[in-house]
PDB file of C-alpha atoms in Angstrom:
ATOM      1  CA  MET A  78     -32.868 -62.873   1.681  1.00 70.00           C
ATOM      2  CA  ALA A  79     -34.004 -59.075  -0.745  1.00 82.00           C
ATOM      3  CA  ILE A  80     -35.726 -56.440   1.534  1.00 85.00           C
ATOM      4  CA  ASN A  81     -38.992 -56.574   0.178  1.00 87.00           C
ATOM      5  CA  TYR A  82     -41.064 -52.976  -1.096  1.00 87.00           C
ATOM      6  CA  LYS A  83     -44.001 -51.585  -3.024  1.00 89.00           C
ATOM      7  CA  LEU A  84     -45.423 -48.776  -4.391  1.00 90.00           C
ATOM      8  CA  ILE A  85     -47.648 -46.375  -2.934  1.00 90.00           C
ATOM      9  CA  GLU A  86     -49.014 -43.898  -4.477  1.00 90.00           C
ATOM     10  CA  ARG A  87     -48.700 -40.555  -2.948  1.00 91.00           C
ATOM     11  CA  HIS A  88     -49.770 -36.859  -3.547  1.00 90.00           C
ATOM     12  CA  ASN A  89     -47.224 -33.916  -2.824  1.00 84.00           C
ATOM     13  CA  PRO A  90     -48.490 -32.100   0.299  1.00 82.00           C
ATOM     14  CA  LYS A  91     -47.409 -28.607  -0.407  1.00 85.00           C
ATOM     15  CA  ASP A  92     -49.001 -28.779  -4.040  1.00 86.00           C
ATOM     16  CA  TYR A  93     -52.168 -32.233  -3.869  1.00 80.00           C
ATOM     17  CA  GLU A  94     -53.393 -30.121  -6.853  1.00 85.00           C
ATOM     18  CA  ALA A  95     -49.603 -31.782  -8.613  1.00 88.00           C
ATOM     19  CA  PRO A  96     -49.780 -35.051 -10.113  1.00 91.00           C
ATOM     20  CA  ALA A  97     -49.739 -38.494  -7.657  1.00 90.00           C
ATOM     21  CA  LYS A  98     -46.336 -39.837  -7.839  1.00 92.00           C
ATOM     22  CA  PHE A  99     -45.340 -43.244  -6.768  1.00 91.00           C
ATOM     23  CA  TYR A 100     -42.723 -43.559  -3.659  1.00 90.00           C
ATOM     24  CA  ALA A 101     -40.847 -47.127  -2.830  1.00 89.00           C
ATOM     25  CA  GLN A 102     -41.992 -49.022   0.912  1.00 90.00           C
ATOM     26  CA  VAL A 103     -40.476 -51.333   2.612  1.00 89.00           C
ATOM     27  CA  CYS A 104     -43.144 -54.197   3.025  1.00 86.00           C
ATOM     28  CA  ASN A 105     -42.126 -55.931   6.097  1.00 76.00           C
ATOM     29  CA  THR A 106     -43.782 -59.179   6.145  1.00 72.00           C
ATOM     30  CA  VAL A 107     -41.806 -61.138   8.905  1.00 82.00           C
ATOM     31  CA  ARG A 108     -41.222 -59.532  12.220  1.00 86.00           C
ATOM     32  CA  VAL A 109     -38.696 -61.483  14.594  1.00 89.00           C
ATOM     33  CA  ASP A 110     -39.201 -61.401  17.728  1.00 89.00           C
ATOM     34  CA  ILE A 111     -36.493 -62.148  20.934  1.00 89.00           C
ATOM     35  CA  GLU A 112     -37.681 -66.549  21.550  1.00 90.00           C
ATOM     36  CA  ALA A 113     -35.977 -66.099  17.295  1.00 91.00           C
ATOM     37  CA  LEU A 114     -33.403 -64.165  18.126  1.00 91.00           C
ATOM     38  CA  SER A 115     -31.860 -66.119  20.908  1.00 92.00           C
ATOM     39  CA  ARG A 116     -32.241 -69.171  19.112  1.00 92.00           C
ATOM     40  CA  ASP A 117     -30.204 -67.981  15.606  1.00 94.00           C
ATOM     41  CA  ILE A 118     -27.077 -66.585  18.719  1.00 93.00           C
ATOM     42  CA  SER A 119     -27.385 -69.633  20.582  1.00 93.00           C
ATOM     43  CA  TYR A 120     -26.448 -71.818  17.361  1.00 93.00           C
ATOM     44  CA  SER A 121     -23.455 -69.257  17.030  1.00 93.00           C
ATOM     45  CA  THR A 122     -22.810 -68.935  20.328  1.00 94.00           C
ATOM     46  CA  THR A 123     -21.895 -71.834  23.343  1.00 94.00           C
ATOM     47  CA  LEU A 124     -25.041 -69.905  25.203  1.00 94.00           C
ATOM     48  CA  THR A 125     -28.738 -71.784  25.573  1.00 94.00           C
ATOM     49  CA  ASP A 126     -31.257 -69.893  23.852  1.00 92.00           C
ATOM     50  CA  VAL A 127     -32.221 -69.401  27.348  1.00 94.00           C
ATOM     51  CA  GLU A 128     -29.444 -67.542  28.361  1.00 95.00           C
ATOM     52  CA  VAL A 129     -29.281 -65.076  25.642  1.00 94.00           C
ATOM     53  CA  GLU A 130     -32.904 -64.084  26.453  1.00 93.00           C
ATOM     54  CA  GLY A 131     -31.725 -63.988  29.660  1.00 94.00           C
ATOM     55  CA  VAL A 132     -29.238 -61.525  28.558  1.00 94.00           C
ATOM     56  CA  THR A 133     -31.706 -59.435  26.073  1.00 93.00           C
ATOM     57  CA  LYS A 134     -34.402 -59.193  28.526  1.00 94.00           C
ATOM     58  CA  ALA A 135     -31.965 -58.360  31.616  1.00 96.00           C
ATOM     59  CA  LEU A 136     -30.427 -55.568  28.555  1.00 96.00           C
ATOM     60  CA  ILE A 137     -33.731 -54.140  27.446  1.00 95.00           C
ATOM     61  CA  GLU A 138     -34.452 -53.546  31.706  1.00 97.00           C
ATOM     62  CA  GLN A 139     -31.109 -52.533  31.933  1.00 97.00           C
ATOM     63  CA  ILE A 140     -31.403 -50.138  28.718  1.00 97.00           C
ATOM     64  CA  THR A 141     -34.939 -49.294  30.481  1.00 97.00           C
ATOM     65  CA  ARG A 142     -33.532 -48.333  33.169  1.00 97.00           C
ATOM     66  CA  HIS A 143     -30.134 -45.681  32.015  1.00 97.00           C
ATOM     67  CA  LEU A 144     -32.713 -43.949  29.905  1.00 97.00           C
ATOM     68  CA  ALA A 145     -35.455 -42.632  32.998  1.00 96.00           C
ATOM     69  CA  GLU A 146     -31.966 -41.907  34.346  1.00 96.00           C
ATOM     70  CA  GLY A 147     -31.241 -39.145  31.753  1.00 95.00           C
ATOM     71  CA  HIS A 148     -28.597 -41.353  29.840  1.00 96.00           C
ATOM     72  CA  SER A 149     -28.110 -41.766  26.477  1.00 97.00           C
ATOM     73  CA  VAL A 150     -26.604 -45.953  26.496  1.00 97.00           C
ATOM     74  CA  SER A 151     -24.487 -46.260  23.789  1.00 96.00           C
ATOM     75  CA  LEU A 152     -23.873 -50.604  22.522  1.00 95.00           C
ATOM     76  CA  GLY A 153     -20.733 -50.055  20.516  1.00 94.00           C
ATOM     77  CA  LYS A 154     -20.406 -51.307  16.483  1.00 93.00           C
ATOM     78  CA  LEU A 155     -25.383 -51.277  16.801  1.00 94.00           C
ATOM     79  CA  GLY A 156     -25.526 -47.672  17.690  1.00 95.00           C
ATOM     80  CA  THR A 157     -26.789 -45.199  20.479  1.00 97.00           C
ATOM     81  CA  PHE A 158     -30.579 -45.343  22.209  1.00 97.00           C
ATOM     82  CA  TYR A 159     -30.873 -41.845  23.365  1.00 97.00           C
ATOM     83  CA  THR A 160     -34.672 -39.639  24.588  1.00 97.00           C
ATOM     84  CA  THR A 161     -36.199 -36.650  22.963  1.00 97.00           C
ATOM     85  CA  ILE A 162     -38.675 -34.468  24.145  1.00 96.00           C
ATOM     86  CA  ASN A 163     -41.899 -33.434  22.313  1.00 96.00           C
ATOM     87  CA  SER A 164     -43.226 -30.026  23.683  1.00 96.00           C
ATOM     88  CA  VAL A 165     -45.442 -26.203  23.438  1.00 94.00           C
ATOM     89  CA  GLY A 166     -43.780 -23.677  22.963  1.00 95.00           C
ATOM     90  CA  ALA A 167     -44.022 -20.231  25.552  1.00 93.00           C
ATOM     91  CA  ASP A 168     -42.835 -16.990  24.783  1.00 94.00           C
ATOM     92  CA  THR A 169     -40.913 -16.848  27.351  1.00 93.00           C
ATOM     93  CA  ALA A 170     -38.360 -18.614  29.582  1.00 94.00           C
ATOM     94  CA  GLU A 171     -40.502 -17.967  32.797  1.00 95.00           C
ATOM     95  CA  ASN A 172     -43.131 -19.111  31.485  1.00 95.00           C
ATOM     96  CA  PHE A 173     -42.583 -22.062  30.778  1.00 95.00           C
ATOM     97  CA  LYS A 174     -44.052 -25.270  32.584  1.00 94.00           C
ATOM     98  CA  ALA A 175     -42.839 -28.702  33.200  1.00 94.00           C
ATOM     99  CA  ASN A 176     -46.578 -29.770  32.295  1.00 94.00           C
ATOM    100  CA  MET A 177     -46.012 -28.284  28.474  1.00 95.00           C
ATOM    101  CA  ILE A 178     -44.046 -30.774  27.832  1.00 95.00           C
ATOM    102  CA  SER A 179     -46.312 -33.602  25.860  1.00 96.00           C
ATOM    103  CA  LYS A 180     -44.508 -36.945  25.039  1.00 96.00           C
ATOM    104  CA  VAL A 181     -40.689 -38.161  26.523  1.00 96.00           C
ATOM    105  CA  ASN A 182     -39.752 -40.776  22.972  1.00 97.00           C
ATOM    106  CA  ILE A 183     -37.063 -43.686  22.718  1.00 97.00           C
ATOM    107  CA  ARG A 184     -34.840 -42.676  19.451  1.00 97.00           C
ATOM    108  CA  PHE A 185     -32.335 -44.985  18.182  1.00 97.00           C
ATOM    109  CA  LEU A 186     -29.172 -44.132  15.993  1.00 97.00           C
ATOM    110  CA  PRO A 187     -27.774 -47.405  14.812  1.00 95.00           C
ATOM    111  CA  SER A 188     -23.374 -47.341  14.546  1.00 95.00           C
ATOM    112  CA  THR A 189     -21.496 -46.280  11.528  1.00 93.00           C
ATOM    113  CA  THR A 190     -21.033 -49.702  10.858  1.00 91.00           C
ATOM    114  CA  MET A 191     -24.474 -50.865  10.942  1.00 90.00           C
ATOM    115  CA  LYS A 192     -25.347 -48.225   8.766  1.00 89.00           C
ATOM    116  CA  GLY A 193     -22.458 -49.107   6.150  1.00 87.00           C
ATOM    117  CA  LYS A 194     -24.052 -52.677   5.690  1.00 85.00           C
ATOM    118  CA  PHE A 195     -27.614 -51.305   4.742  1.00 82.00           C
ATOM    119  CA  ASN A 196     -25.886 -49.579   1.215  1.00 80.00           C
ATOM    120  CA  LEU A 197     -27.643 -50.536  -1.585  1.00 81.00           C
ATOM    121  CA  SER A 198     -24.685 -52.485  -2.981  1.00 81.00           C
ATOM    122  CA  ASN A 199     -24.335 -54.245   0.217  1.00 81.00           C
ATOM    123  CA  VAL A 200     -28.539 -55.044   0.596  1.00 83.00           C
ATOM    124  CA  GLN A 201     -31.106 -56.710  -2.783  1.00 84.00           C
ATOM    125  CA  LEU A 202     -34.469 -55.623  -3.102  1.00 87.00           C
ATOM    126  CA  ARG A 203     -37.451 -57.748  -4.617  1.00 85.00           C
ATOM    127  CA  ARG A 204     -40.375 -55.515  -5.447  1.00 87.00           C
ATOM    128  CA  ILE A 205     -44.015 -56.215  -4.154  1.00 86.00           C
ATOM    129  CA  SER A 206     -47.191 -55.878  -6.579  1.00 82.00           C
ATOM    130  CA  SER A 207     -50.606 -55.023  -6.121  1.00 78.00           C
ATOM    131  CA  ASP A 208     -51.051 -58.348  -5.548  1.00 78.00           C
ATOM    132  CA  GLY A 209     -49.088 -58.991  -3.087  1.00 74.00           C
ATOM    133  CA  THR A 210     -46.571 -61.262  -5.260  1.00 79.00           C
ATOM    134  CA  ALA A 211     -42.822 -61.188  -5.309  1.00 76.00           C
ATOM    135  CA  GLU A 212     -41.199 -60.505  -8.226  1.00 74.00           C
ATOM    136  CA  ASP A 213     -38.117 -61.066  -8.855  1.00 67.00           C
ATOM    137  CA  ILE A 214     -34.816 -59.945  -7.279  1.00 66.00           C
ATOM    138  CA  VAL A 215     -34.033 -56.530  -8.278  1.00 61.00           C
ATOM    139  CA  SER A 216     -30.155 -54.993  -7.382  1.00 57.00           C
ATOM    140  CA  GLU A 217     -29.953 -51.852  -9.099  1.00 54.00           C
ATOM    141  CA  PRO A 218     -27.382 -49.534  -7.079  1.00 49.00           C
TER     142      PRO A 218
END
């Protein structure tokens, strides 16, 4: 298996007159859903796919509840979920009103264990050409 990427031409937003450069961008082609993950997990455990899916849905529900209560949620070697907020600025603390908060975001910070599994020495990369065909797997550290 490999991580697919394509090349995208982009201009420097601070100097649009400068020549554009090509940058790699991940090209996700398959989305794995809860049902597929549950089936995969059930093959390596004594649980059925329905049981795994039930636990996963309950986990999502509990993570959401704790985040709504202002908690961060650590899932050990997986990582941590936490919230951030967006707001407009006020000139003074006294002038800030709660309605100046425009959005609540859910963020995920992978654990160092999980991040360590995704460095260039541990993954294979495959370039996808502009016509959508895959080139040979390339791993260039």
